[in-house]
Short mmCIF file of C-alpha atoms in Angstrom, two decimals:
data_model
loop_
_atom_site.label_atom_id
_atom_site.label_comp_id
_atom_site.label_asym_id
_atom_site.label_seq_id
_atom_site.Cartn_x
_atom_site.Cartn_y
_atom_site.Cartn_z
CA MET I 1 124.35 121.75 165.98
CA GLU I 2 127.49 122.19 163.85
CA ASN I 3 128.13 118.43 163.87
CA TYR I 4 124.50 117.80 162.89
CA VAL I 5 124.55 120.07 159.83
CA SER I 6 128.00 118.89 158.76
CA ASN I 7 126.18 115.87 157.30
CA PRO I 8 124.60 116.87 153.95
CA ILE I 9 121.60 114.61 154.54
CA ASN I 10 120.73 116.44 157.76
CA SER I 11 121.43 119.84 156.18
CA PHE I 12 119.17 119.28 153.19
CA SER I 13 116.34 117.83 155.29
CA LEU I 14 116.50 120.72 157.76
CA ILE I 15 116.48 123.37 155.01
CA ARG I 16 113.55 121.71 153.25
CA ARG I 17 111.50 121.39 156.45
CA MET I 18 112.15 124.99 157.46
CA HIS I 19 111.22 126.28 154.00
CA GLU I 20 108.25 124.05 153.11
CA ASP I 21 106.74 122.64 156.32
CA TRP I 22 106.75 125.54 158.76
CA HIS I 23 103.51 127.03 157.38
CA ASP I 24 101.60 123.81 158.12
CA TRP I 25 102.95 123.70 161.65
CA LYS I 26 101.96 127.34 162.14
CA ILE I 27 98.36 126.56 161.15
CA PHE I 28 98.38 123.58 163.49
CA MET I 29 99.48 125.73 166.41
CA GLU I 30 97.05 128.58 165.79
CA SER I 31 95.01 127.85 168.86
CA SER I 32 95.03 129.35 172.35
CA ILE I 33 97.59 126.81 173.51
CA GLY I 34 99.99 127.59 170.67
CA GLN I 35 99.91 131.38 170.40
CA SER I 36 103.39 131.87 171.85
CA GLN I 37 104.83 129.36 169.37
CA VAL I 38 103.08 131.15 166.49
CA ALA I 39 104.47 134.49 167.67
CA PHE I 40 107.95 132.99 167.75
CA LEU I 41 107.55 131.57 164.22
CA ASN I 42 106.38 134.93 162.87
CA LYS I 43 109.42 136.60 164.40
CA ALA I 44 111.81 133.95 163.12
CA LYS I 45 110.30 133.74 159.63
CA LEU I 46 112.72 136.29 158.17
CA GLN I 47 115.62 133.99 159.03
CA PHE I 48 114.04 130.85 157.58
CA PRO I 49 115.54 129.31 154.44
CA THR I 50 114.27 130.71 151.16
CA LYS I 51 113.45 128.91 147.92
CA THR I 52 116.93 129.86 146.72
CA ASP I 53 118.45 128.20 149.80
CA LEU I 54 116.45 125.04 149.14
CA ASN I 55 117.46 124.98 145.47
CA GLU I 56 121.12 125.38 146.40
CA ALA I 57 120.86 122.59 148.98
CA SER I 58 119.20 120.36 146.36
CA SER I 59 121.94 121.23 143.88
CA SER I 60 124.55 120.26 146.47
CA ILE I 61 122.92 116.86 147.00
CA VAL I 62 122.95 116.27 143.22
CA ARG I 63 126.59 117.34 143.02
CA LEU I 64 127.57 114.91 145.78
CA GLN I 65 125.57 112.09 144.22
CA LYS I 66 127.29 112.54 140.85
CA MET I 67 130.81 113.18 142.11
CA TYR I 68 130.96 110.28 144.56
CA ASN I 69 128.79 107.90 142.49
CA LEU I 70 126.16 107.53 145.24
CA THR I 71 122.68 106.07 144.90
CA ALA I 72 119.56 107.93 145.98
CA LYS I 73 118.57 104.93 148.12
CA ASP I 74 121.84 104.99 150.07
CA MET I 75 121.72 108.75 150.54
CA ALA I 76 118.14 108.60 151.80
CA ARG I 77 119.20 106.03 154.39
CA GLY I 78 122.27 108.00 155.47
CA VAL I 79 124.83 105.72 153.82
CA LEU I 80 127.63 107.82 152.31
CA ASN I 81 130.52 106.07 150.58
CA GLY I 82 129.66 102.85 152.37
CA LYS I 83 129.55 104.40 155.86
CA GLN I 84 126.29 104.54 157.81
CA TYR I 85 125.53 107.85 159.55
CA GLU I 86 122.79 108.76 162.00
CA ALA I 87 120.90 110.65 159.32
CA SER I 88 118.08 109.87 156.92
CA LEU I 89 115.59 111.53 154.59
CA THR I 90 111.81 111.38 154.72
CA ALA I 91 109.50 110.76 151.78
CA LEU I 92 108.88 114.52 151.65
CA ASP I 93 112.63 115.10 151.33
CA THR I 94 113.17 112.56 148.55
CA TYR I 95 110.06 113.84 146.74
CA ALA I 96 111.54 117.35 146.88
CA MET I 97 114.72 115.99 145.27
CA GLY I 98 112.75 114.29 142.48
CA ARG I 99 110.77 117.47 141.90
CA TYR I 100 113.98 119.53 141.72
CA LEU I 101 115.59 117.13 139.22
CA ASN I 102 112.51 116.63 137.04
CA LYS I 103 113.36 119.24 134.41
CA GLN I 104 117.12 118.78 134.35
CA ASN I 105 117.71 115.02 134.64
CA ARG I 106 114.69 112.73 134.47
CA ASP I 107 116.76 109.58 135.03
CA MET I 108 117.98 110.92 138.37
CA ALA I 109 114.51 112.28 139.19
CA ARG I 110 113.05 108.82 138.56
CA GLU I 111 115.57 107.31 140.96
CA TRP I 112 114.53 109.74 143.71
CA PHE I 113 110.81 109.18 143.05
CA VAL I 114 111.34 105.39 143.31
CA VAL I 115 112.91 105.94 146.73
CA THR I 116 109.95 108.17 147.62
CA SER I 117 107.51 105.37 146.78
CA GLU I 118 109.50 102.94 148.94
CA LEU I 119 109.63 105.33 151.89
CA LEU I 120 105.91 106.09 151.62
CA LYS I 121 105.24 102.41 152.21
CA GLU I 122 107.60 102.30 155.19
CA GLN I 123 107.25 105.64 156.97
CA THR I 124 104.31 107.09 158.85
CA PRO I 125 104.04 110.80 157.96
CA LEU I 126 104.03 113.27 160.81
CA THR I 127 100.79 114.91 161.96
CA PRO I 128 99.63 117.58 161.13
CA LEU I 129 101.43 117.53 157.80
CA ALA I 130 99.95 114.22 156.84
CA GLY I 131 96.31 113.60 157.60
CA GLU I 132 95.07 110.07 156.96
CA ARG I 133 97.84 107.96 155.51
CA GLU I 134 95.96 106.72 152.46
CA LYS I 135 94.98 110.29 151.56
CA VAL I 136 98.63 111.30 151.72
CA LEU I 137 99.55 108.39 149.45
CA HIS I 138 96.87 109.44 146.96
CA LEU I 139 98.26 112.96 146.93
CA PHE I 140 101.80 111.72 146.35
CA ALA I 141 100.62 109.32 143.64
CA GLN I 142 98.85 112.16 141.83
CA ALA I 143 101.84 114.48 142.18
CA ILE I 144 104.25 111.88 140.78
CA PHE I 145 101.69 111.09 138.05
CA ASP I 146 101.60 114.77 137.09
CA TYR I 147 105.36 114.62 136.55
CA GLU I 148 104.68 111.70 134.15
CA TYR I 149 106.38 108.94 136.16
CA TYR I 150 103.38 106.68 135.71
CA SER I 151 104.73 103.31 136.91
CA ILE I 152 105.98 104.84 140.17
CA ALA I 153 102.67 106.67 140.66
CA LEU I 154 100.80 103.39 140.08
CA SER I 155 102.88 101.65 142.76
CA VAL I 156 102.06 104.37 145.32
CA PHE I 157 98.39 104.41 144.28
CA ASP I 158 98.07 100.63 144.72
CA HIS I 159 99.52 100.86 148.20
CA ALA I 160 96.99 103.56 149.08
CA LEU I 161 94.13 101.33 147.88
CA LEU I 162 95.46 98.44 149.93
CA LEU I 163 95.68 100.54 153.09
CA ALA I 164 92.19 101.96 152.66
CA ASN I 165 90.73 98.56 151.73
CA LYS I 166 88.95 100.24 148.81
CA THR I 167 90.09 97.94 146.02
CA ALA I 168 86.47 97.65 144.80
CA ASN I 169 85.67 101.38 144.76
CA PRO I 170 84.48 102.16 141.16
CA THR I 171 85.86 105.71 141.12
CA LEU I 172 89.26 104.65 142.38
CA LEU I 173 89.34 101.63 140.06
CA SER I 174 88.66 103.91 137.09
CA LYS I 175 91.50 106.17 138.16
CA ARG I 176 93.75 103.15 138.61
CA SER I 177 92.97 101.97 135.08
CA LYS I 178 94.17 105.32 133.75
CA PHE I 179 97.37 105.01 135.80
CA GLU I 180 97.90 101.44 134.59
CA GLU I 181 97.34 102.27 130.92
CA LEU I 182 99.84 105.12 130.95
CA ALA I 183 102.32 103.04 132.96
CA ARG I 184 102.14 100.33 130.29
CA LYS I 185 102.76 102.87 127.50
CA GLU I 186 105.59 104.37 129.53
CA ALA I 187 107.25 100.94 129.81
CA GLU I 188 107.09 100.54 126.03
CA MET I 189 108.64 103.96 125.44
CA VAL I 190 111.36 103.87 128.09
CA GLU I 191 114.72 104.51 126.50
CA LYS I 192 117.63 102.21 127.17
CA PRO I 193 119.81 103.43 130.01
CA LYS I 194 122.57 105.66 128.73
CA PRO I 195 126.05 104.12 129.05
CA LYS I 196 128.00 105.56 131.95
CA THR I 197 130.59 108.08 130.88
CA LYS I 198 134.20 107.48 131.82
CA PRO I 199 135.09 109.46 134.97
CA THR I 200 137.39 112.43 134.49
CA ASN I 201 140.73 112.70 136.29
CA TYR I 202 139.11 115.29 138.55
CA GLU I 203 136.38 112.81 139.53
CA ILE I 204 138.91 109.99 139.97
CA GLY I 205 140.97 112.22 142.26
CA CYS I 206 137.94 113.30 144.29
CA ARG I 207 137.06 109.63 144.81
CA GLY I 208 140.54 108.96 146.18
CA LEU I 209 141.57 106.63 143.36
CA PHE I 210 144.88 108.18 142.29
CA VAL I 211 147.94 105.97 142.83
CA ARG I 212 150.49 107.70 145.05
CA GLN I 213 154.03 108.03 143.69
CA SER I 214 156.46 105.93 145.70
CA ASN I 215 159.59 107.95 144.85
CA MET I 216 158.57 111.11 146.72
CA LYS I 217 159.99 111.92 150.16
CA CYS I 218 159.43 113.88 153.35
CA THR I 219 162.06 116.10 154.92
CA TYR I 220 162.61 118.94 157.37
CA LYS I 221 163.12 122.34 155.76
CA SER I 222 165.73 124.15 157.83
CA LYS I 223 167.44 126.45 155.31
CA ASP I 224 166.56 129.81 153.71
CA SER I 225 165.86 131.70 156.96
CA PRO I 226 167.15 132.01 160.55
CA PHE I 227 163.68 131.04 161.82
CA LEU I 228 163.81 127.68 160.01
CA ARG I 229 167.21 126.91 161.53
CA LEU I 230 165.63 127.22 164.96
CA ALA I 231 162.28 125.62 164.06
CA PRO I 232 162.49 123.38 160.96
CA ILE I 233 159.23 122.73 159.12
CA LYS I 234 158.01 119.30 158.01
CA MET I 235 157.77 119.25 154.22
CA GLU I 236 156.32 116.51 151.99
CA TYR I 237 157.14 116.50 148.27
CA LEU I 238 154.23 115.54 146.02
CA VAL I 239 155.54 116.64 142.60
CA LEU I 240 158.95 118.01 141.62
CA ASP I 241 157.99 119.60 138.29
CA PRO I 242 156.02 121.74 138.79
CA LEU I 243 156.90 121.87 142.46
CA VAL I 244 153.98 120.85 144.70
CA VAL I 245 154.61 120.31 148.41
CA VAL I 246 152.69 120.03 151.67
CA PHE I 247 153.98 121.74 154.82
CA HIS I 248 152.69 119.89 157.88
CA ASP I 249 151.74 121.38 161.27
CA VAL I 250 152.50 124.99 160.35
CA LEU I 251 149.47 126.45 162.15
CA SER I 252 148.78 125.79 165.82
CA SER I 253 145.31 125.04 167.20
CA GLY I 254 145.31 128.41 168.93
CA GLU I 255 146.11 130.25 165.70
CA ILE I 256 143.39 128.36 163.84
CA ASP I 257 140.81 129.12 166.52
CA GLU I 258 141.72 132.82 166.50
CA MET I 259 141.57 133.03 162.70
CA GLN I 260 138.13 131.42 162.68
CA LEU I 261 136.96 133.74 165.44
CA ILE I 262 137.92 136.95 163.65
CA THR I 263 136.70 135.91 160.19
CA LYS I 264 133.56 133.85 160.76
CA PRO I 265 131.18 136.82 161.33
CA PHE I 266 132.23 138.40 158.02
CA LEU I 267 132.10 135.41 155.68
CA GLU I 268 129.88 136.02 152.64
CA ARG I 269 129.04 134.08 149.49
CA THR I 270 132.26 133.93 147.48
CA LEU I 271 132.56 136.08 144.38
CA ILE I 272 134.84 135.16 141.51
CA GLN I 273 137.27 137.86 140.40
CA HIS I 274 138.17 137.98 136.73
CA ALA I 275 141.33 139.50 135.31
CA PHE I 276 139.41 142.67 134.41
CA GLY I 277 138.49 143.22 138.07
CA ALA I 278 134.78 142.33 137.95
CA HIS I 279 133.32 140.19 140.75
CA ILE I 280 130.42 137.81 140.06
CA ILE I 281 128.78 134.79 141.71
CA GLN I 282 129.37 131.54 139.84
CA LYS I 283 127.76 128.14 140.37
CA PHE I 284 131.09 126.39 139.91
CA ARG I 285 132.22 127.75 143.27
CA THR I 286 130.07 127.28 146.36
CA SER I 287 131.74 128.69 149.43
CA LYS I 288 131.72 131.66 151.77
CA GLY I 289 134.74 133.91 151.70
CA MET I 290 136.32 137.20 152.71
CA TRP I 291 139.57 139.13 152.29
CA ILE I 292 141.74 140.04 155.26
CA ASN I 293 144.86 142.21 155.17
CA ARG I 294 148.14 140.73 156.32
CA ASN I 295 148.59 143.64 158.75
CA HIS I 296 145.14 143.09 160.31
CA ASN I 297 146.63 142.04 163.66
CA ASN I 298 149.62 140.29 165.21
CA LEU I 299 148.33 136.87 164.13
CA THR I 300 148.08 137.73 160.44
CA LEU I 301 151.48 139.49 160.51
CA ARG I 302 153.03 136.44 162.16
CA ILE I 303 151.55 134.05 159.60
CA ALA I 304 152.66 136.28 156.71
CA ARG I 305 156.22 136.18 158.06
CA ARG I 306 155.96 132.39 158.36
CA ILE I 307 154.86 132.06 154.73
CA MET I 308 157.91 134.00 153.57
CA ASP I 309 160.13 131.73 155.66
CA MET I 310 158.43 128.59 154.33
CA VAL I 311 158.66 129.37 150.61
CA ASP I 312 161.48 131.95 150.51
CA LEU I 313 159.35 134.43 148.57
CA ASP I 314 158.30 138.06 149.13
CA LEU I 315 154.61 138.93 149.67
CA GLN I 316 154.99 142.60 148.72
CA GLY I 317 152.36 143.57 146.14
CA SER I 318 150.43 140.33 146.57
CA GLU I 319 146.72 140.18 147.33
CA PRO I 320 145.45 139.95 150.94
CA PHE I 321 144.64 136.61 152.53
CA ASN I 322 141.48 135.07 151.10
CA VAL I 323 139.59 133.15 153.81
CA MET I 324 136.97 130.59 152.77
CA ASN I 325 134.53 128.10 154.23
CA TYR I 326 132.97 125.32 152.19
CA GLY I 327 129.69 124.03 153.64
CA ILE I 328 127.15 121.47 152.35
CA GLY I 329 128.48 120.13 149.05
CA GLY I 330 130.91 123.05 148.90
CA HIS I 331 133.31 122.85 145.98
CA TYR I 332 135.35 124.79 143.44
CA ASN I 333 135.53 123.32 139.94
CA THR I 334 138.85 122.93 138.16
CA HIS I 335 140.56 126.24 137.41
CA TYR I 336 143.92 127.98 137.22
CA ASP I 337 145.07 130.42 139.88
CA TYR I 338 147.00 132.52 137.37
CA TYR I 339 145.27 135.07 135.16
CA ASN I 340 145.07 134.12 131.47
CA ASN I 341 144.68 137.74 130.38
CA SER I 342 147.84 138.75 128.49
CA SER I 343 147.57 142.33 129.76
CA VAL I 344 148.25 141.21 133.36
CA THR I 345 151.84 142.19 134.18
CA ASP I 346 152.07 140.91 137.76
CA ASN I 347 150.56 137.43 137.78
CA ARG I 348 150.00 134.97 140.62
CA MET I 349 153.31 133.11 140.56
CA ALA I 350 152.58 130.74 143.45
CA THR I 351 149.81 129.64 145.81
CA VAL I 352 149.86 128.79 149.52
CA LEU I 353 146.67 127.11 150.71
CA PHE I 354 146.14 126.57 154.46
CA TYR I 355 143.58 124.11 155.88
CA MET I 356 141.87 124.83 159.20
CA THR I 357 139.94 121.58 159.68
CA ASP I 358 140.12 117.89 159.00
CA VAL I 359 137.28 116.81 156.71
CA GLU I 360 135.72 113.41 157.35
CA GLN I 361 134.87 112.70 153.71
CA GLY I 362 135.55 114.67 150.53
CA GLY I 363 136.97 118.17 150.21
CA ALA I 364 140.30 117.18 148.64
CA THR I 365 142.30 119.55 146.45
CA VAL I 366 142.85 117.70 143.17
CA PHE I 367 145.34 118.32 140.35
CA PRO I 368 143.88 116.31 137.43
CA VAL I 369 146.87 116.69 135.10
CA LEU I 370 149.42 115.85 137.80
CA LYS I 371 147.14 113.10 139.20
CA GLN I 372 147.51 114.33 142.76
CA ALA I 373 144.86 114.66 145.48
CA VAL I 374 145.50 116.34 148.83
CA SER I 375 143.02 115.82 151.67
CA PRO I 376 142.50 118.72 154.10
CA LYS I 377 144.52 118.30 157.27
CA ARG I 378 144.14 120.75 160.13
CA GLY I 379 147.16 123.04 160.36
CA SER I 380 148.79 122.00 157.08
CA ALA I 381 149.57 124.12 154.02
CA LEU I 382 149.69 123.16 150.35
CA PHE I 383 152.14 125.08 148.13
CA TRP I 384 152.74 125.09 144.38
CA TYR I 385 154.06 127.27 141.56
CA ASN I 386 151.56 128.45 138.92
CA ILE I 387 154.18 130.10 136.72
CA LYS I 388 157.26 128.49 135.17
CA HIS I 389 160.76 129.88 135.73
CA ASN I 390 160.62 131.55 132.31
CA GLY I 391 157.43 133.42 133.22
CA ASN I 392 155.05 131.26 131.18
CA ARG I 393 151.81 130.07 132.75
CA ASP I 394 151.86 126.38 133.70
CA PRO I 395 148.61 124.62 132.63
CA ARG I 396 149.65 121.51 134.56
CA THR I 397 148.61 123.36 137.73
CA LEU I 398 144.92 123.01 136.85
CA HIS I 399 143.22 122.15 140.15
CA GLY I 400 139.87 122.06 141.91
CA GLY I 401 138.30 121.67 145.33
CA CYS I 402 136.19 118.51 145.59
CA PRO I 403 132.71 118.73 147.14
CA VAL I 404 132.65 118.28 150.91
CA LEU I 405 130.75 115.04 151.50
CA VAL I 406 130.73 115.01 155.31
CA GLY I 407 132.05 117.89 157.37
CA SER I 408 132.89 121.54 156.76
CA LYS I 409 136.12 122.56 155.05
CA TRP I 410 137.77 125.70 156.34
CA THR I 411 140.46 126.73 153.89
CA VAL I 412 141.95 129.11 156.45
CA PHE I 413 143.20 131.25 153.67
CA THR I 414 144.81 131.31 150.31
CA GLN I 415 147.85 133.51 149.84
CA TRP I 416 148.60 134.14 146.18
CA ILE I 417 152.17 135.32 145.67
CA ASN I 418 152.81 137.69 142.78
CA GLU I 419 155.77 137.71 140.38
CA ARG I 420 157.08 141.27 140.44
CA ALA I 421 158.40 141.34 144.01
CA ASN I 422 160.12 137.99 143.47
CA MET I 423 162.10 138.58 140.28
CA PHE I 424 165.35 138.06 142.22
CA HIS I 425 164.01 135.34 144.52
CA ARG I 426 163.12 132.95 141.70
CA ARG I 427 165.39 133.52 138.74
CA CYS I 428 164.85 132.44 135.15
CA ARG I 429 166.51 129.15 134.16
CA LYS I 430 168.60 129.24 130.99
CA LEU I 431 167.39 125.86 129.68
CA GLU I 432 163.73 126.72 130.20
CA ALA I 433 164.19 130.23 128.84
CA THR I 434 165.70 129.02 125.55
CA ALA I 435 163.07 126.29 125.23
CA ALA I 436 160.18 128.74 125.60
#
C-alpha cells in the first residue's frame, strides 16, 4: 500500500474516490446482498478523506505540475518527468482538478478540462457511478459549460450525440447551437497565452539543472574526536564559504528503522514556529512532524553524541530533534533556519539534516543563492552554518525542500545547533569581524 500511495497520481485518485464516490457505491449496495458492505462503509466513514484532504491533494498536484513543468496530459497517463508509472487518472479525477483550478488559474483549469474531454471519449465509466455513457457525457458537457469552457463542452457534447445517434434530435440540436455560439465567441475573446516566466534558482535546482562544481572533494573526517579516529566518517564538500557538507552513511538501516518506529505514530501536521514562539500552520510547508528529546532513549542519545563528533559542536541549549515526513507533493518553500528577530540572543548557528529514505524523484534540498541541490540519500546527513563567524546571519543559506514527486521523504530529523554553547568551539575571525 505504501508503494502505491507514494505515487502522487495514485494518492490523488484514491483520495478523490474515497471522498466523492463512496456515497454512490453505498446507494448501489443498499440491498439485501450488500448490507454488510454498507455497515462497513458507515463504520469507516469517519476515517474517509474530507473536503480539506481533497483540496490539499489537489493543491499538491498543482504544485508538482508547476515545479517540474509537467503537462496535465502526461500526469493523467502516469508519465512523470518522462518516466511511465503504473498509475493513471480517470475522467472524474481530471474533472476534479479542473474544477479545483477554475477560480485560481483558468489556463491550467482549461488544460485539465481538455484532458477530461479526451478521457471521456476513451474511458468507459464504472457502474453504478456512470449510468448510460451518453447521459454521463451530457452531464460532463453541461458541467464544463457551466464553468464557461464552451469549446471543450461542445467537444464532449458532440461525442455524446454521436454515441446516442441523436444528431437529428431538435431539442439536442437547439442546445448544441447554444454551445456552438458561445464557443465561437469564446474563441474570439481568448487572450494570447501569457509568456512563460523565467524559472527561479529554486525551481532550477528542484529540476536538477544546477551545474556541479568540479573543484570540490570528498574525504574521510578522522580528527576532532577519539570516535572519529576509530571510525572515520565520509564527508563530501559542496561549498566552502559558507561551509556546506554531506556526511555519508552516518545512520545504519537499523537506526533508521527504529527512529521511524518510535516517531511514526506521533507525526502530526507540521506547525511553523516564529521567533516570538507562536506556532501556526502555513501552506508553504506541507509535512508531518514532531519533536523528540535527545535523551528519549539510547538511540537518540547515541545519535546526539555522533552529531557532536561529526561537527565538533556542543548541543547544549539547542532545540530537540525535529522529525518530519513529507508525503504527496510535500515541500518546504525557501526560508532561513536562523531567526531574523533582533531580540533573539541564542540563534540557530548551524543545521544538521538527516535523511531516512531515498526518494525516487524530487525532494531535494536546494540552496538557490549557492546553486546547490542535495538529493535525499538514506542514512546521509547534510550540514551547514547559518551564522557567520562574526555572529551575523548569512542570507546565502536560503534553502528549501523541493516537492516530493514520487516517493515519501523522511527527513529523519533536523538538529539545529545554537550559538551560546559554542562560543569557544567556533571562534570569531579577525578579518570577518573587522569587515562586519
